[in-house]
Short mmCIF file of C-alpha atoms in Angstrom, two decimals:
data_model
loop_
_atom_site.label_atom_id
_atom_site.label_comp_id
_atom_site.label_asym_id
_atom_site.label_seq_id
_atom_site.Cartn_x
_atom_site.Cartn_y
_atom_site.Cartn_z
CA MET C 1 -0.22 0.13 -0.35
CA ALA C 2 2.53 2.46 0.98
CA GLY C 3 4.90 1.87 -2.01
CA THR C 4 1.77 2.23 -4.36
CA GLY C 5 0.85 5.43 -3.05
CA LYS C 6 4.57 6.81 -3.10
CA LYS C 7 4.80 5.61 -6.65
CA TRP C 8 1.72 7.18 -7.77
CA LEU C 9 2.81 10.73 -6.11
CA LEU C 10 5.96 10.62 -7.56
CA GLY C 11 4.72 9.21 -10.61
CA CYS C 12 2.34 12.23 -10.99
CA GLY C 13 4.53 14.48 -9.62
CA LEU C 14 7.93 14.06 -11.36
CA GLY C 15 6.79 12.32 -14.67
CA CYS C 16 4.31 14.82 -15.08
CA GLY C 17 5.53 17.84 -14.24
CA ILE C 18 3.89 17.82 -10.84
CA PRO C 19 0.47 19.42 -12.33
CA ILE C 20 -1.89 16.96 -11.07
CA LEU C 21 -0.33 16.87 -7.45
CA LEU C 22 -0.58 20.35 -6.90
CA SER C 23 -3.67 20.94 -8.48
CA ILE C 24 -5.42 18.19 -6.25
CA ILE C 25 -3.60 19.26 -2.91
CA LEU C 26 -4.13 23.29 -3.68
CA SER C 27 -7.70 22.96 -4.90
CA VAL C 28 -9.13 20.57 -2.12
CA GLY C 29 -7.03 22.10 0.87
CA GLY C 30 -5.58 24.73 -0.42
CA SER C 31 -5.44 27.79 1.96
CA ILE C 32 -4.23 31.26 2.21
CA MET C 33 -1.25 30.60 4.32
CA MET C 34 -0.37 27.67 1.92
CA MET C 35 -0.59 29.57 -1.33
CA LYS C 36 1.59 32.75 -0.47
CA PRO C 37 4.81 31.07 -1.32
CA PHE C 38 3.36 30.10 -4.64
CA ASP C 39 2.10 33.59 -5.52
CA ARG C 40 5.42 35.13 -4.30
CA ALA C 41 7.16 32.44 -6.94
CA VAL C 42 4.88 33.23 -9.45
CA ASP C 43 5.23 37.04 -9.23
CA ALA C 44 8.91 36.74 -8.60
CA GLN C 45 8.81 34.91 -12.37
CA LYS C 46 6.99 37.28 -14.07
CA LYS C 47 9.94 39.41 -13.26
CA LEU C 48 12.30 37.17 -14.53
CA THR C 49 10.30 36.60 -17.89
CA SER C 50 9.99 40.15 -18.45
CA SER C 51 13.99 40.73 -17.63
CA PHE C 52 15.45 37.67 -19.20
CA GLY C 53 12.61 36.24 -21.40
CA ALA C 54 11.58 32.46 -21.51
CA ARG C 55 13.83 30.02 -20.68
CA GLU C 56 14.86 28.56 -23.86
CA ASP C 57 15.58 32.21 -25.51
CA PHE C 58 18.93 32.43 -23.35
CA VAL C 59 21.96 32.68 -25.53
CA PRO C 60 25.04 31.29 -23.96
CA THR C 61 27.98 33.65 -24.85
CA VAL C 62 30.91 31.99 -26.64
CA ASP C 63 32.46 31.93 -23.11
CA SER C 64 29.36 31.42 -21.17
CA LEU C 65 30.90 29.78 -18.09
CA THR C 66 32.95 32.57 -16.73
CA PRO C 67 33.84 33.05 -13.36
CA ASP C 68 31.38 35.65 -12.34
CA ARG C 69 28.58 33.75 -13.64
CA LEU C 70 29.64 30.89 -11.82
CA GLU C 71 29.72 32.64 -8.65
CA ALA C 72 26.37 34.04 -9.48
CA PHE C 73 25.02 30.22 -9.95
CA LEU C 74 27.10 29.07 -6.77
CA ALA C 75 25.05 32.32 -4.67
CA VAL C 76 21.86 31.04 -5.87
CA ARG C 77 22.62 27.27 -5.03
CA ARG C 78 23.68 28.72 -1.53
CA SER C 79 20.20 30.27 -1.01
CA LEU C 80 18.34 27.13 -1.91
CA VAL C 81 20.51 24.73 0.67
CA PRO C 82 17.48 24.89 3.53
CA MET C 83 14.94 23.81 0.93
CA CYS C 84 17.32 20.76 0.02
CA GLU C 85 16.81 19.70 3.99
CA GLY C 86 13.16 19.98 3.59
CA PHE C 87 12.85 17.91 0.67
CA ALA C 88 14.77 15.42 2.42
CA GLU C 89 12.54 15.68 5.77
CA ILE C 90 9.85 14.62 3.49
CA GLY C 91 11.95 11.90 1.63
CA GLN C 92 12.15 10.42 5.21
CA LYS C 93 8.72 10.02 5.77
CA PHE C 94 8.29 8.01 2.31
CA GLU C 95 11.00 5.94 3.92
CA ARG C 96 8.99 4.94 6.45
CA LEU C 97 5.98 4.09 4.31
CA GLU C 98 8.42 1.70 2.37
CA GLU C 99 9.40 -0.14 5.65
CA LEU C 100 5.83 -0.72 6.10
CA ASP C 101 4.73 -1.80 2.71
CA ASN C 102 8.06 -4.17 3.11
CA GLN C 103 7.79 -5.79 6.28
CA GLY C 104 6.40 -9.07 5.06
CA GLU C 105 2.68 -9.00 6.69
CA GLU C 106 -0.43 -7.15 6.57
CA PRO C 107 -0.50 -3.89 8.73
CA SER C 108 -2.54 -3.87 11.55
CA LYS C 109 -5.89 -0.94 11.31
CA GLY C 110 -3.71 1.61 13.34
CA GLU C 111 -0.56 1.03 11.33
CA LEU C 112 -2.65 1.50 8.19
CA PHE C 113 -4.71 4.53 9.16
CA GLY C 114 -1.07 5.85 10.51
CA ALA C 115 0.61 5.20 6.96
CA VAL C 116 -2.56 6.94 5.22
CA GLY C 117 -2.03 10.22 7.42
CA ASP C 118 2.10 10.22 7.00
CA MET C 119 1.25 9.80 3.03
CA MET C 120 -1.55 12.87 3.32
CA GLY C 121 1.27 15.23 5.25
CA ALA C 122 4.15 14.12 2.59
CA ALA C 123 1.72 15.17 0.24
CA PHE C 124 0.98 18.44 1.45
CA GLY C 125 4.43 18.77 2.34
CA ILE C 126 5.71 18.38 -0.95
CA ALA C 127 3.06 20.87 -2.46
CA GLY C 128 4.02 23.62 0.24
CA ASN C 129 8.29 22.85 -0.38
CA ILE C 130 7.65 23.10 -4.07
CA GLY C 131 6.02 26.71 -3.58
CA ARG C 132 8.99 27.68 -1.35
CA PHE C 133 11.64 25.99 -3.37
CA THR C 134 10.09 27.90 -6.42
CA GLU C 135 10.18 31.25 -4.52
CA ALA C 136 13.25 31.01 -3.27
CA ARG C 137 15.06 29.88 -6.70
CA ASN C 138 13.28 33.03 -8.58
CA GLU C 139 14.02 35.42 -5.62
CA ALA C 140 17.97 34.77 -5.67
CA LEU C 141 18.09 34.62 -9.44
CA LEU C 142 16.78 37.90 -9.55
CA ALA C 143 19.19 39.09 -6.78
CA GLU C 144 22.01 37.67 -8.84
CA ASN C 145 20.70 38.93 -12.34
CA MET C 146 20.46 35.73 -13.88
CA GLY C 147 17.73 34.23 -15.61
CA LEU C 148 16.17 30.88 -15.43
CA GLY C 149 17.40 29.66 -18.99
CA GLU C 150 20.92 30.44 -17.73
CA TYR C 151 20.63 28.58 -14.66
CA ILE C 152 19.40 25.59 -16.45
CA TRP C 153 22.54 26.22 -18.73
CA ILE C 154 25.16 25.90 -15.93
CA TYR C 155 23.01 23.49 -13.97
CA THR C 156 23.24 21.13 -17.01
CA LEU C 157 26.35 21.31 -17.91
CA ALA C 158 27.82 21.47 -14.54
CA TYR C 159 25.81 18.43 -12.44
CA ASN C 160 24.34 16.61 -15.78
CA SER C 161 27.24 16.67 -18.15
CA TRP C 162 30.65 17.16 -15.77
CA LEU C 163 29.38 15.67 -12.43
CA GLN C 164 27.37 13.60 -14.00
CA TYR C 165 24.67 13.65 -11.35
CA PRO C 166 21.28 11.92 -12.60
CA PRO C 167 18.38 14.38 -13.60
CA ASN C 168 14.84 13.89 -11.71
CA THR C 169 15.88 11.72 -8.77
CA ASP C 170 13.03 10.75 -6.06
CA PHE C 171 13.70 12.89 -3.03
CA SER C 172 13.09 9.85 -0.70
CA ASP C 173 15.83 7.40 -2.31
CA GLY C 174 17.76 8.50 -4.41
CA GLU C 175 16.71 6.93 -7.31
CA GLY C 176 14.02 7.95 -10.23
CA SER C 177 13.87 8.28 -13.68
CA GLY C 178 17.29 9.66 -14.04
CA GLU C 179 16.07 11.10 -17.47
CA TYR C 180 14.84 14.75 -18.06
CA GLY C 181 10.98 14.89 -19.21
CA ARG C 182 10.42 15.98 -22.83
CA ALA C 183 9.74 19.98 -22.25
CA ASP C 184 13.29 20.23 -20.28
CA GLN C 185 14.97 17.97 -23.25
CA LYS C 186 13.65 20.27 -25.81
CA ILE C 187 14.72 23.46 -23.72
CA ILE C 188 17.89 21.91 -23.03
CA ARG C 189 18.60 21.29 -26.79
CA GLN C 190 17.40 25.06 -27.69
CA LEU C 191 20.12 26.41 -25.72
CA MET C 192 23.01 24.16 -27.34
CA ALA C 193 21.42 25.37 -30.26
CA ASN C 194 21.61 29.20 -29.45
CA HIS C 195 25.24 28.37 -28.10
CA ALA C 196 26.28 27.12 -31.69
CA GLU C 197 24.93 30.23 -33.36
CA ALA C 198 26.97 32.33 -30.89
CA LEU C 199 29.77 30.59 -31.85
CA LEU C 200 29.32 30.32 -35.26
CA ALA C 201 28.64 33.91 -35.22
CA ALA C 202 32.32 34.67 -33.17
CA GLY C 203 33.98 32.72 -36.26
CA ARG C 204 34.27 29.61 -33.87
CA ALA C 205 32.65 27.44 -36.73
CA ALA C 206 34.38 23.81 -35.25
CA GLU C 207 33.01 24.24 -31.81
CA ALA C 208 29.50 25.31 -33.05
CA GLU C 209 29.23 21.98 -35.44
CA ALA C 210 30.30 20.28 -32.21
CA TRP C 211 27.46 21.82 -30.14
CA GLU C 212 24.69 21.32 -33.09
CA GLY C 213 26.27 17.57 -33.54
CA GLU C 214 25.25 17.07 -30.14
CA ALA C 215 22.13 18.33 -29.68
CA ASP C 216 20.94 16.31 -33.04
CA PHE C 217 22.62 13.15 -31.14
CA LEU C 218 20.16 14.08 -28.31
CA GLU C 219 17.43 14.51 -30.29
CA ARG C 220 17.40 11.48 -32.55
CA ARG C 221 18.12 8.84 -29.50
CA GLU C 222 16.03 7.69 -26.43
CA GLY C 223 17.54 8.48 -23.21
CA SER C 224 18.26 11.19 -20.60
CA GLY C 225 18.40 14.16 -22.50
CA VAL C 226 22.19 14.73 -20.88
CA PRO C 227 24.37 16.28 -23.17
CA TRP C 228 28.07 14.95 -23.64
CA LEU C 229 27.44 11.68 -21.39
CA GLU C 230 28.28 9.42 -24.52
CA ASN C 231 30.78 12.13 -26.33
CA GLU C 232 33.43 13.85 -25.04
CA LEU C 233 32.49 16.71 -22.83
CA PRO C 234 34.53 19.99 -24.67
CA ALA C 235 37.55 20.84 -22.92
CA GLY C 236 36.49 24.36 -22.06
CA VAL C 237 33.47 23.51 -20.00
CA ALA C 238 35.48 21.38 -17.93
CA ASN C 239 38.41 23.83 -17.60
CA ALA C 240 35.84 26.30 -16.58
CA LEU C 241 33.96 24.25 -14.08
CA GLU C 242 37.29 22.33 -12.25
CA PRO C 243 38.14 25.32 -10.10
CA TYR C 244 34.49 25.29 -8.64
CA ARG C 245 34.53 21.10 -8.26
CA ASP C 246 34.04 21.23 -4.31
CA ASP C 247 31.54 24.44 -4.52
CA LEU C 248 29.58 22.74 -6.80
CA ASP C 249 29.56 19.36 -5.45
CA GLY C 250 28.61 20.17 -1.84
CA LEU C 251 25.76 22.27 -3.33
CA TYR C 252 24.02 19.63 -5.14
CA CYS C 253 20.92 18.23 -3.84
CA ALA C 254 19.58 15.28 -5.13
CA ALA C 255 16.25 15.76 -3.53
CA SER C 256 15.47 18.87 -5.18
CA SER C 257 16.71 17.93 -8.47
CA ALA C 258 12.99 17.29 -10.03
CA PHE C 259 11.82 21.03 -9.48
CA GLU C 260 14.89 22.84 -10.31
CA PHE C 261 13.57 24.00 -13.92
CA SER C 262 10.44 24.48 -13.32
CA GLN C 263 7.63 27.23 -13.67
CA LEU C 264 4.46 27.74 -11.81
CA LYS C 265 1.29 28.47 -13.45
CA LYS C 266 -1.66 29.85 -11.04
CA LYS C 267 -5.31 29.80 -11.89
CA GLY C 268 -7.89 30.43 -9.35
CA LEU C 269 -6.44 27.73 -5.93
CA THR C 270 -4.85 25.65 -9.06
CA ILE C 271 -1.20 25.61 -9.10
CA SER C 272 0.51 23.80 -12.45
CA SER C 273 4.01 23.33 -13.23
CA ASP C 274 5.87 23.18 -16.50
#
């Protein structure tokens, strides 16, 4: 029972961009208090889009991983550390449900009702944490003069391509799909194409061709959507990131990896994510 419920919540939340999970929780049990972080997150998102455009519109410059931009990225990551801890606490509730599900005998009525209560509490906890996480991320991005597209660009190259952390991990057990959803994959490929155009305009045709080729490679095959996993990562990327290895590694959060790129949309008391 617990495992089934957990898989349903995570299947909806991580696989479908979280819209069903948030819509149910906030439409049925939404309160003014719970809505506040979502409202603030949406307001900050509007400012981000107004200042920097859509995520896929970001054009990584020829040398996009400069020290000042990496320092800005790390500042955003530091601001999200408390959010990571919140997701980890919710994950512990799911782990307790898994223990009940795997104990080898039918749970008692008390255990059953307790497990259901834990699951509902965890579901509400997920919703609140998603709102607070997105609010904190958006506010930090505004403070660092960084758009969400640039954040996605640096995050993908640093954490997925270089350090090779898998995307979309489960905040309770570190497992998960290990793949970006189709929408995120499309954004990542578009950022790669934008970078290739910048390289071509700068007269660096060979590098542009390499990025275009990798984007085409990702589009043709089924997989995680992470660039440069099967082909060699460009030396310039690795060289730019190497001085920041310890900081990047220390600020990675598997528990929030499924929510890093999302944007929230609000209609009444219904919140959806894309």
